[in-house]
Amino acid sequence: MSARLGPKRVLLLEFNEITWTIVEPMLATGKLPTFARLRREGAWASPRSVDLPPHMDPWVTWVTVHTGVERAVHGATVLEQDPSTIKAPRTWDYAVDAGKSVGVFGSISAYPPRAVPGFIVPGTFAPSSATFPRSLEPLQDLNRMQVQVHHRNRRGLSLSGMLSQGIDVLKLGVKPSTCAAIAAQLAREIVEPHQRFRRIAIQPLINYDVFEALYARHRPDYATWHTNHAAHYMHHYWRAMDDSRFTSPCPKDERRKYGDAVEIGYKLCDRLLARAMGLVDDDTILVVASSMGQQPFVNDEYPEGKITLRFKDISSVLRLMGARGVTALTPVMLPQWNVTIPDAVERARVKELWGRAHVVGKTSRSAFITTATGDVLTVTPVCLAEPDPDARYFFPGAPNARPEGYPIHELFAMDTPTTKQGMHHPTGLLMLWGKGIRAGVEIPDTTNLDIAPTLLHLLNIPIPDIMSGRVLSEAWDGSPHRGRVDRMPPERVRAAAQRPAAPAGN
């Protein structure tokens, strides 16, 4: 077979941070039958992230996957940062520029949505509910509400509100089986309140139902679908699954409550993968990817794990700083917030105040990590290594701050069910399956820079010169693709980078 396998449609499933470290033991015990089938019938790899600490985060590594260039080129730093500060086109931009239809669902940095032949639903941490077409906004309203409820800065809807929103989302394609799963989950929580952790697995069911309906309607040449649920479970419950690599054993009650959480997340990935295989025809290649993986959180500074501090009301802290001109407050990955301040002088003043803030307690230290990207300050409370109920927070220079400081319980809640248990690891997962893909082939020596040129090659789109990764043609012709044929000239790269937002009314 020649190095060219295409043109093909491509369906990319983005299972954030899934790792062979967990997949392989579950394969051995027969718990992931669909992953086992793909491993038998397709090609697979363990790409390593070229983005390393302090930038080994999904909001960086996924942008690397989608742009095919390193962070120094694309510029991603924080989650859903000012879009104008991302300096490289994504794979879907190249596809649209090449005259192909696209369907982007949940992918990081897909905001703001642009008018495309197809559809775009940005990630759940997007700063607004804008979608293309606008008829999909009720779903994004639901997704963003769930993020805010998770931060507990917003209550859930009333019964009438739930019914109204449910009707809107049902019209978009949510299946009766998903409605039954929601009802079963709510009933389960009445009997066992700790089972609330399973709610995280409901959101991807709703989103995939809608994606599946959109995919069937549009049959896009290139489609992506993203879920973070497995990463969430690993971050919170890895020790409950297996404490063999941790410095402290898992408490029995924690294991009883959450010992199956990580496997629940991976089994859901397996079921969704089976459904995606049902969408694939002879002209489509299914790609499963994570931009990096996870590993047990083991850190000498946190022998019992990190205790997450959640803002009770970040607006109250901004008021004591006298912050002016704040145009948006957006919760992102717990416990982070994006604070948008367009005025550069005021933004710099507020950033300095966040930097001066410190805590005095069992350990005295800086209280926050603050990053500036474009108009946005991303604020992260520094976690605790152990409970410290007498800690006090001070804000030197803040015009409205009390000189005696603030007790920790006034500013923060510490209500996550467990300490942090999973951390990022550079090695991710990649699988390719479909007609023309070789069976049972492992592709060695890969990075997350190789994914974008491989996808574009399958789509029969010239590869931009700015991409340094290689086409993983071992998946279909048995040998590495080393040529530089079908390269995209710089002027076409610049054209693809022009990503106007979707106009109102679409």
PDB file of C-alpha atoms in Angstrom, residues 79-81 111 123-129 144 147-148 151 153 311 314-315 318 326-340 376-379:
ATOM      1  CA  LEU A  79      -7.442  27.197  29.759  1.00  0.00           C
ATOM      2  CA  GLU A  80      -9.704  29.073  27.329  1.00  0.00           C
ATOM      3  CA  GLN A  81      -7.374  32.062  27.226  1.00  0.00           C
ATOM      4  CA  TYR A 111     -13.821  29.158  21.246  1.00  0.00           C
ATOM      5  CA  GLY A 123     -15.348  23.204  25.349  1.00  0.00           C
ATOM      6  CA  THR A 124     -17.380  23.236  28.552  1.00  0.00           C
ATOM      7  CA  PHE A 125     -15.080  25.869  30.105  1.00  0.00           C
ATOM      8  CA  ALA A 126     -15.770  28.412  27.354  1.00  0.00           C
ATOM      9  CA  PRO A 127     -16.564  31.946  28.596  1.00  0.00           C
ATOM     10  CA  SER A 128     -19.982  32.027  26.907  1.00  0.00           C
ATOM     11  CA  SER A 129     -22.514  29.584  25.487  1.00  0.00           C
ATOM     12  CA  ARG A 144     -21.418  25.557  31.425  1.00  0.00           C
ATOM     13  CA  VAL A 147     -19.102  23.573  35.505  1.00  0.00           C
ATOM     14  CA  GLN A 148     -20.461  26.398  37.674  1.00  0.00           C
ATOM     15  CA  HIS A 151     -17.482  25.088  41.516  1.00  0.00           C
ATOM     16  CA  ASN A 153     -20.761  29.223  42.757  1.00  0.00           C
ATOM     17  CA  PHE A 311     -13.293  30.060  46.387  1.00  0.00           C
ATOM     18  CA  ILE A 314     -14.086  35.205  44.158  1.00  0.00           C
ATOM     19  CA  SER A 315     -16.032  38.453  43.620  1.00  0.00           C
ATOM     20  CA  LEU A 318     -11.835  41.221  43.912  1.00  0.00           C
ATOM     21  CA  VAL A 326     -13.785  43.251  35.420  1.00  0.00           C
ATOM     22  CA  THR A 327     -15.823  42.176  32.390  1.00  0.00           C
ATOM     23  CA  ALA A 328     -15.990  38.417  32.979  1.00  0.00           C
ATOM     24  CA  LEU A 329     -15.446  35.838  35.708  1.00  0.00           C
ATOM     25  CA  THR A 330     -15.170  32.336  34.300  1.00  0.00           C
ATOM     26  CA  PRO A 331     -14.648  29.168  36.372  1.00  0.00           C
ATOM     27  CA  VAL A 332     -12.296  26.737  34.679  1.00  0.00           C
ATOM     28  CA  MET A 333     -10.593  23.623  36.052  1.00  0.00           C
ATOM     29  CA  LEU A 334     -11.363  23.575  39.788  1.00  0.00           C
ATOM     30  CA  PRO A 335     -10.117  25.621  41.648  1.00  0.00           C
ATOM     31  CA  GLN A 336      -8.997  28.051  38.906  1.00  0.00           C
ATOM     32  CA  TRP A 337     -10.820  31.151  37.701  1.00  0.00           C
ATOM     33  CA  ASN A 338     -10.264  33.358  34.683  1.00  0.00           C
ATOM     34  CA  VAL A 339     -10.690  37.051  35.510  1.00  0.00           C
ATOM     35  CA  THR A 340     -11.016  39.288  32.436  1.00  0.00           C
ATOM     36  CA  VAL A 376      -7.205  37.429  31.307  1.00  0.00           C
ATOM     37  CA  LEU A 377      -5.753  36.749  34.739  1.00  0.00           C
ATOM     38  CA  THR A 378      -5.917  33.066  35.671  1.00  0.00           C
ATOM     39  CA  VAL A 379      -6.006  32.759  39.463  1.00  0.00           C
TER      40      VAL A 379
END
